[in-house]
Tab-separated table of C-alpha atoms and ligand atoms in Angstrom:
chain	number	residue	atom	x	y	z
M	1	MET	CA	-250.872	159.556	146.879
M	2	THR	CA	-248.990	157.841	144.265
M	3	ARG	CA	-246.072	155.571	144.732
M	4	GLN	CA	-243.758	158.099	143.118
M	5	GLN	CA	-244.855	160.847	145.511
M	6	PHE	CA	-244.414	158.229	148.334
M	7	VAL	CA	-240.798	157.675	147.223
M	8	LYS	CA	-240.176	161.430	146.865
M	9	LEU	CA	-241.511	162.078	150.436
M	10	LEU	CA	-239.230	159.208	151.851
M	11	LEU	CA	-236.161	160.190	150.058
M	12	LYS	CA	-236.333	163.672	151.784
M	13	ARG	CA	-235.190	161.791	154.737
M	14	ALA	CA	-232.124	160.521	152.993
M	15	LYS	CA	-228.768	161.537	154.576
M	16	GLY	CA	-225.547	160.348	152.808
M	17	LYS	CA	-223.739	160.641	149.429
M	18	PRO	CA	-224.138	158.273	146.501
M	19	GLY	CA	-221.449	155.539	146.153
M	20	THR	CA	-220.419	153.562	143.124
M	21	ARG	CA	-222.036	150.185	143.865
M	22	GLY	CA	-224.248	148.474	146.354
M	23	ALA	CA	-224.408	144.690	147.260
M	24	ALA	CA	-226.735	142.987	149.852
M	25	PHE	CA	-228.485	139.708	150.797
M	26	ALA	CA	-231.976	139.297	152.042
M	27	PRO	CA	-233.795	135.995	153.043
M	28	ALA	CA	-236.956	134.628	151.499
M	29	ASN	CA	-239.948	134.508	153.988
M	30	ILE	CA	-243.027	132.433	154.619
M	31	ALA	CA	-246.181	133.950	156.096
M	32	LEU	CA	-247.758	132.272	158.940
M	33	CYS	CA	-250.505	134.946	158.848
M	34	LYS	CA	-250.962	135.955	155.185
M	35	TYR	CA	-251.145	139.230	153.529
M	36	TRP	CA	-254.081	138.848	151.197
M	37	GLY	CA	-255.821	141.884	149.860
M	38	LYS	CA	-254.736	145.516	149.077
M	39	ARG	CA	-256.415	148.692	150.437
M	40	ASP	CA	-254.296	150.706	148.066
M	41	PRO	CA	-252.940	148.842	144.976
M	42	ASP	CA	-250.607	151.615	143.998
M	43	LEU	CA	-248.944	152.063	147.296
M	44	ASN	CA	-249.157	148.294	147.968
M	45	LEU	CA	-250.918	148.961	151.305
M	46	PRO	CA	-252.386	145.798	152.720
M	47	VAL	CA	-255.811	145.260	154.329
M	48	ASN	CA	-254.422	143.292	157.134
M	49	SER	CA	-251.234	143.002	159.118
M	50	SER	CA	-249.083	139.845	158.434
M	51	LEU	CA	-246.521	137.840	160.195
M	52	SER	CA	-243.728	135.642	158.643
M	53	ILE	CA	-240.650	133.515	159.282
M	54	SER	CA	-237.555	134.296	157.225
M	55	LEU	CA	-235.478	131.224	155.892
M	56	GLY	CA	-232.126	132.184	157.281
M	57	LYS	CA	-229.373	131.995	154.519
M	58	LEU	CA	-231.887	131.056	151.686
M	59	GLY	CA	-232.744	134.148	149.652
M	60	THR	CA	-231.174	136.580	147.107
M	61	HIS	CA	-227.930	138.254	146.679
M	62	THR	CA	-228.104	141.398	144.695
M	63	ALA	CA	-225.408	143.819	143.424
M	64	VAL	CA	-226.217	147.124	141.665
M	65	LYS	CA	-224.279	149.775	140.123
M	66	PHE	CA	-224.742	152.548	137.425
M	67	ALA	CA	-224.794	151.611	133.761
M	68	LYS	CA	-224.260	153.744	130.672
M	69	THR	CA	-226.942	153.643	128.217
M	70	ALA	CA	-229.636	151.128	129.333
M	71	ASP	CA	-230.633	148.975	132.261
M	72	ARG	CA	-228.759	145.514	132.265
M	73	ILE	CA	-230.536	142.959	134.392
M	74	PHE	CA	-228.993	139.596	135.341
M	75	LEU	CA	-230.590	136.713	137.046
M	76	ASN	CA	-228.407	133.900	138.188
M	77	GLY	CA	-225.570	134.701	136.010
M	78	LYS	CA	-227.569	135.091	132.638
M	79	PRO	CA	-229.495	138.059	131.100
M	80	ALA	CA	-232.785	138.002	132.925
M	81	PRO	CA	-236.132	136.920	131.078
M	82	ALA	CA	-237.811	139.960	129.573
M	83	ASP	CA	-240.754	140.058	132.072
M	84	PHE	CA	-238.411	139.762	135.270
M	85	ALA	CA	-236.070	142.478	133.706
M	86	ALA	CA	-239.239	144.695	132.928
M	87	ARG	CA	-240.481	144.280	136.582
M	88	ILE	CA	-237.067	145.468	137.981
M	89	SER	CA	-236.795	148.363	135.425
M	90	ASN	CA	-240.196	149.610	136.266
M	91	TYR	CA	-239.298	149.510	140.033
M	92	LEU	CA	-235.962	151.291	139.356
M	93	ASP	CA	-238.057	154.133	137.579
M	94	LEU	CA	-238.982	155.162	141.075
M	95	PHE	CA	-235.599	156.169	141.901
M	96	ARG	CA	-233.741	156.926	138.694
M	97	ALA	CA	-232.779	160.502	137.686
M	98	ASP	CA	-233.107	161.569	134.078
M	99	GLY	CA	-230.813	159.519	131.856
M	100	GLN	CA	-229.778	157.294	134.766
M	101	PHE	CA	-229.438	153.294	134.210
M	102	PHE	CA	-228.494	150.585	136.299
M	103	GLU	CA	-226.794	147.133	136.101
M	104	VAL	CA	-228.415	144.618	138.582
M	105	ARG	CA	-227.033	141.135	139.177
M	106	THR	CA	-229.299	139.104	141.281
M	107	LYS	CA	-228.797	135.488	142.470
M	108	ASN	CA	-231.187	133.267	144.175
M	109	ASN	CA	-229.758	130.483	146.404
M	110	ILE	CA	-233.138	129.110	147.102
M	111	PRO	CA	-233.027	125.830	145.234
M	112	THR	CA	-235.357	126.524	142.249
M	113	ALA	CA	-236.817	122.971	142.917
M	114	ALA	CA	-238.132	124.296	146.278
M	115	GLY	CA	-240.888	126.155	144.466
M	116	LEU	CA	-240.460	129.214	146.826
M	117	ALA	CA	-241.366	132.732	145.430
M	118	SER	CA	-238.302	134.936	145.305
M	119	SER	CA	-239.873	138.133	144.675
M	120	ALA	CA	-239.928	138.868	148.536
M	121	SER	CA	-236.130	138.246	149.030
M	122	GLY	CA	-235.358	139.830	145.530
M	123	PHE	CA	-237.009	143.304	146.261
M	124	ALA	CA	-235.547	143.359	149.718
M	125	ALA	CA	-232.124	142.664	148.582
M	126	LEU	CA	-232.403	145.184	145.701
M	127	VAL	CA	-233.522	147.840	148.092
M	128	LYS	CA	-230.730	147.263	150.470
M	129	ALA	CA	-228.307	147.269	147.547
M	130	LEU	CA	-229.917	150.708	146.320
M	131	ASP	CA	-229.454	152.082	149.827
M	132	GLN	CA	-225.684	151.464	149.595
M	133	LEU	CA	-225.509	152.833	145.893
M	134	PHE	CA	-227.369	155.944	146.567
M	135	GLY	CA	-226.063	156.393	150.193
M	136	TRP	CA	-229.472	157.118	151.558
M	137	GLY	CA	-228.572	155.647	155.069
M	138	PHE	CA	-232.198	154.352	155.692
M	139	ASN	CA	-233.063	152.072	158.599
M	140	SER	CA	-234.715	148.742	158.081
M	141	ARG	CA	-238.050	150.183	158.692
M	142	GLU	CA	-237.709	152.769	155.903
M	143	LEU	CA	-236.186	150.202	153.634
M	144	SER	CA	-239.041	147.795	154.359
M	145	MET	CA	-241.495	150.591	153.000
M	146	LEU	CA	-239.522	150.893	149.729
M	147	ALA	CA	-239.425	147.097	149.414
M	148	ARG	CA	-243.200	147.077	149.937
M	149	LEU	CA	-243.628	148.937	146.587
M	150	GLY	CA	-241.798	146.272	144.627
M	151	SER	CA	-243.879	143.346	146.218
M	152	GLY	CA	-246.048	143.310	149.496
M	153	SER	CA	-244.259	140.169	150.977
M	154	ALA	CA	-240.881	141.789	150.498
M	155	THR	CA	-241.822	144.226	153.238
M	156	ARG	CA	-240.979	141.435	155.617
M	157	SER	CA	-237.770	140.250	154.044
M	158	LEU	CA	-235.657	142.811	155.429
M	159	TYR	CA	-235.323	140.859	158.639
M	160	ASP	CA	-233.946	137.403	160.073
M	161	GLY	CA	-236.341	135.392	162.289
M	162	PHE	CA	-239.978	136.417	162.680
M	163	ALA	CA	-241.190	139.575	161.141
M	164	VAL	CA	-244.446	141.458	161.228
M	165	TRP	CA	-245.745	143.885	158.697
M	166	HIS	CA	-247.996	146.416	160.166
M	167	ALA	CA	-250.967	147.109	157.972
M	168	GLY	CA	-251.244	150.708	159.269
M	169	VAL	CA	-254.128	152.994	158.722
M	170	ARG	CA	-252.641	156.127	156.974
M	171	ALA	CA	-253.496	156.813	153.412
M	172	ASP	CA	-249.966	157.824	152.642
M	173	GLY	CA	-248.768	154.527	153.854
M	174	MET	CA	-246.003	155.869	156.217
M	175	ASP	CA	-247.089	153.595	158.950
M	176	SER	CA	-247.214	150.478	156.853
M	177	TYR	CA	-243.712	148.980	157.531
M	178	ALA	CA	-242.194	145.711	158.882
M	179	GLU	CA	-240.147	144.995	161.978
M	180	ARG	CA	-238.457	142.143	163.552
M	181	LEU	CA	-239.987	140.127	166.393
M	182	GLY	CA	-237.227	139.598	169.044
M	183	SER	CA	-237.949	135.962	169.687
M	184	THR	CA	-235.892	133.156	168.284
M	185	TRP	CA	-237.109	129.466	168.240
M	186	PRO	CA	-234.005	127.218	167.264
M	187	ALA	CA	-236.064	123.974	167.288
M	188	LEU	CA	-238.415	125.214	164.568
M	189	ARG	CA	-238.184	123.497	161.236
M	190	ILE	CA	-239.796	124.245	157.719
M	191	GLY	CA	-240.312	121.499	155.320
M	192	ILE	CA	-240.768	122.370	151.634
M	193	LEU	CA	-242.898	119.978	149.675
M	194	GLU	CA	-242.810	120.781	145.925
M	195	VAL	CA	-245.968	119.884	143.917
M	196	SER	CA	-245.165	121.928	140.895
M	197	LYS	CA	-242.567	124.229	139.573
M	198	ALA	CA	-244.901	125.483	136.709
M	199	ARG	CA	-245.729	129.197	136.641
M	200	LYS	CA	-248.975	129.952	138.142
M	201	LYS	CA	-251.714	131.258	135.790
M	202	THR	CA	-252.884	133.890	138.123
M	203	GLY	CA	-250.338	135.996	139.955
M	204	SER	CA	-250.795	136.981	143.535
M	205	THR	CA	-251.871	140.481	142.763
M	206	SER	CA	-254.664	139.580	140.425
M	207	GLY	CA	-255.590	136.701	142.638
M	208	MET	CA	-256.049	138.919	145.634
M	209	ASN	CA	-257.787	141.729	143.710
M	210	ARG	CA	-260.319	139.261	142.267
M	211	THR	CA	-260.883	137.887	145.846
M	212	VAL	CA	-261.476	141.273	147.393
M	213	GLU	CA	-263.903	142.237	144.507
M	214	THR	CA	-265.866	139.225	144.201
M	215	SER	CA	-265.646	136.945	147.066
M	216	GLU	CA	-268.441	136.953	149.820
M	217	LEU	CA	-266.130	135.144	152.174
M	218	TYR	CA	-263.564	137.916	151.967
M	219	GLU	CA	-265.802	139.764	154.211
M	220	SER	CA	-264.645	137.567	157.219
M	221	TRP	CA	-260.972	137.618	156.357
M	222	PRO	CA	-259.812	140.825	158.014
M	223	ALA	CA	-261.102	139.983	161.329
M	224	GLN	CA	-259.878	136.475	161.095
M	225	ALA	CA	-256.363	137.743	160.030
M	226	GLU	CA	-256.321	140.279	162.952
M	227	CYS	CA	-257.168	137.531	165.496
M	228	ASP	CA	-254.490	134.982	163.943
M	229	PHE	CA	-251.993	137.768	163.908
M	230	ASP	CA	-252.496	138.149	167.765
M	231	GLU	CA	-252.585	134.407	168.316
M	232	LEU	CA	-249.323	133.905	166.435
M	233	ARG	CA	-247.637	136.602	168.348
M	234	THR	CA	-248.834	134.945	171.713
M	235	ALA	CA	-247.850	131.429	170.398
M	236	ILE	CA	-244.294	132.868	169.567
M	237	ALA	CA	-243.794	134.528	172.846
M	238	ALA	CA	-245.008	131.360	174.804
M	239	GLN	CA	-243.130	129.048	172.324
M	240	ASP	CA	-246.393	127.208	172.055
M	241	PHE	CA	-246.001	125.007	168.976
M	242	PRO	CA	-249.443	123.441	168.537
M	243	MET	CA	-250.918	126.958	168.825
M	244	LEU	CA	-248.483	128.352	166.190
M	245	GLY	CA	-249.120	125.369	163.855
M	246	LYS	CA	-252.855	125.280	164.322
M	247	THR	CA	-253.202	129.110	163.706
M	248	ALA	CA	-250.810	129.192	160.797
M	249	GLU	CA	-252.626	126.194	158.990
M	250	ASN	CA	-256.082	127.580	159.734
M	251	ASN	CA	-255.099	131.172	158.351
M	252	ALA	CA	-253.824	129.483	155.146
M	253	LEU	CA	-256.896	127.413	154.541
M	254	ALA	CA	-259.126	130.455	155.387
M	255	MET	CA	-257.234	132.517	152.901
M	256	HIS	CA	-257.633	129.686	150.266
M	257	ALA	CA	-261.415	129.575	151.090
M	258	THR	CA	-261.822	133.240	150.168
M	259	MET	CA	-260.324	132.507	146.840
M	260	LEU	CA	-262.542	129.376	146.209
M	261	ALA	CA	-265.560	131.691	146.827
M	262	ALA	CA	-264.323	134.330	144.305
M	263	TRP	CA	-265.701	134.534	140.701
M	264	PRO	CA	-264.323	133.148	138.395
M	265	PRO	CA	-263.249	130.745	141.287
M	266	LEU	CA	-259.523	130.627	142.114
M	267	CYS	CA	-257.853	127.520	143.193
M	268	TYR	CA	-254.123	127.370	143.332
M	269	TRP	CA	-254.168	123.651	144.478
M	270	LYS	CA	-253.401	120.532	142.511
M	271	PRO	CA	-254.677	117.177	143.179
M	272	GLN	CA	-251.314	116.329	144.947
M	273	THR	CA	-251.635	119.471	147.074
M	274	VAL	CA	-254.942	117.986	148.580
M	275	ALA	CA	-253.443	114.580	148.896
M	276	LEU	CA	-250.576	115.983	150.886
M	277	MET	CA	-252.849	118.018	153.138
M	278	GLN	CA	-254.658	114.841	153.810
M	279	LYS	CA	-251.505	113.035	154.631
M	280	VAL	CA	-250.558	115.719	157.147
M	281	TRP	CA	-254.080	115.524	158.785
M	282	GLN	CA	-253.720	111.709	158.894
M	283	ALA	CA	-250.258	112.046	160.518
M	284	ARG	CA	-251.609	114.537	163.107
M	285	GLU	CA	-254.411	112.107	163.867
M	286	ASN	CA	-251.652	109.534	164.560
M	287	GLY	CA	-250.023	111.789	167.073
M	288	LEU	CA	-247.364	113.685	164.941
M	289	GLU	CA	-247.226	117.477	165.731
M	290	LEU	CA	-247.147	118.599	162.078
M	291	TYR	CA	-248.864	121.367	160.421
M	292	PHE	CA	-248.825	123.219	157.112
M	293	THR	CA	-249.230	126.397	155.180
M	294	ILE	CA	-249.776	127.184	151.645
M	295	ASP	CA	-249.198	130.391	149.631
M	296	ALA	CA	-250.669	131.457	146.353
M	297	GLY	CA	-249.576	128.141	144.672
M	298	PRO	CA	-249.537	124.454	144.896
M	299	ASN	CA	-246.631	123.759	147.148
M	300	LEU	CA	-246.900	122.945	150.865
M	301	LYS	CA	-244.644	124.137	153.649
M	302	LEU	CA	-244.648	121.929	156.575
M	303	LEU	CA	-244.016	123.309	160.051
M	304	PHE	CA	-242.738	121.055	162.746
M	305	LEU	CA	-240.134	120.908	165.597
M	306	ASN	CA	-236.561	119.375	165.368
M	307	GLU	CA	-237.435	116.455	167.552
M	308	ASN	CA	-239.822	115.286	164.786
M	309	GLN	CA	-237.459	115.634	161.776
M	310	ALA	CA	-236.897	111.895	161.417
M	311	ALA	CA	-240.448	111.180	161.522
M	312	VAL	CA	-241.456	113.818	158.913
M	313	LYS	CA	-238.632	112.546	156.627
M	314	ALA	CA	-239.887	109.128	157.045
M	315	LEU	CA	-243.349	110.270	155.797
M	316	PHE	CA	-242.155	112.677	153.179
M	317	PRO	CA	-238.849	111.433	151.625
M	318	ASN	CA	-238.716	114.296	149.302
M	319	VAL	CA	-239.135	117.031	151.868
M	320	GLN	CA	-236.531	119.692	151.853
M	321	ILE	CA	-235.887	120.992	155.450
M	322	VAL	CA	-235.061	124.547	156.366
M	323	SER	CA	-233.735	125.512	159.807
M	324	PRO	CA	-234.654	129.286	159.909
M	325	PHE	CA	-232.730	130.139	163.091
M	326	GLN	CA	-229.363	128.302	162.166
M	327	ASN	CA	-226.764	130.363	160.412
M	328	PRO	CA	-228.875	133.516	160.116
M	329	LYS	CA	-227.452	136.093	157.626
M	330	ALA	CA	-228.975	139.176	156.443
P	401	LIG	O1	-246.006	139.717	147.850
P	401	LIG	P1	-246.997	139.224	147.033
P	401	LIG	O2	-247.639	140.347	146.086
P	401	LIG	O3	-246.459	138.277	146.039
P	401	LIG	O4	-248.135	138.473	147.674
P	401	LIG	C1	-247.970	137.427	148.674
P	401	LIG	C2	-249.330	136.670	148.974
P	401	LIG	C3	-248.845	135.470	149.770
P	401	LIG	O5	-247.788	134.866	149.539
P	401	LIG	C4	-250.092	134.518	149.524
P	401	LIG	C5	-249.262	135.770	151.290
P	401	LIG	C6	-247.985	136.455	151.984
P	401	LIG	O6	-248.164	137.121	153.083
P	401	LIG	O7	-246.702	136.191	151.753
């Protein structure tokens, strides 16, 4: 099945009438159990299930309406760069009728300095806005499957708090959707440590494809991810922070290990990334309950509890702290 066929099938469930505009917000998210590897690149079906935490009010606001002669794509108030606009227009091709165009205005409130990927919140907000524009009346699960076609991690950005994206087993991808985990954890904090804002040379799709195709270590990834996914769910249910931190950090490092064993080798880290990891390990040896995770880039995301906020700030003065369970909005 192609992505176009998938969309056609899903749109058969649409109920309402088109409106004149749509506007929505979706939060950014950080995976604690990473999505790494596609079992179907066109449908964006993952090899393994993943689990994330959304960043509350940090994310993307998107408004969409019909346009007359061509797509008009704006990012943070200005015409979007060509590659960004092309990615959105390609995605809109999945939904447009002949001769139909869109105006999309998208704004990220994630400080650009945070070095956080915005494609997850971006595609989730766009899908929610399109749902209003077209009047589909889809539920979050259906919307998560449409967001999945824009970017895998966007599947999880339909929700506040903890979200799981079930890998699913079906070839048509109808069981590969995200849902919210009920638990909240108000004391949980995420600290963003920016190492570099530079655009990465290898995007996540080509990075994961190269890893799946060439890395011997990738063989062990699906089983580890499955195990970590279960451990994290247990840790969240029991509010067991050391278990959550340890599992998330180990999961990220295992993912990066699969990349190092790819050919050509893939390393998203900078020397400062490694220095910061070592600083976290030293702090932990000194008794601080502090862990990190790293996505396909050089920046660290620290995990800690509110009670250790002052200690973390003292060690990392530039840390940007996010409280995922305060002022949720989505
Ligand atoms: O959604 P993508 O295609 O940008 O891939 C995301 C990959 C990771 O950020 C490394 C892991 C994840 O689950 O978010």
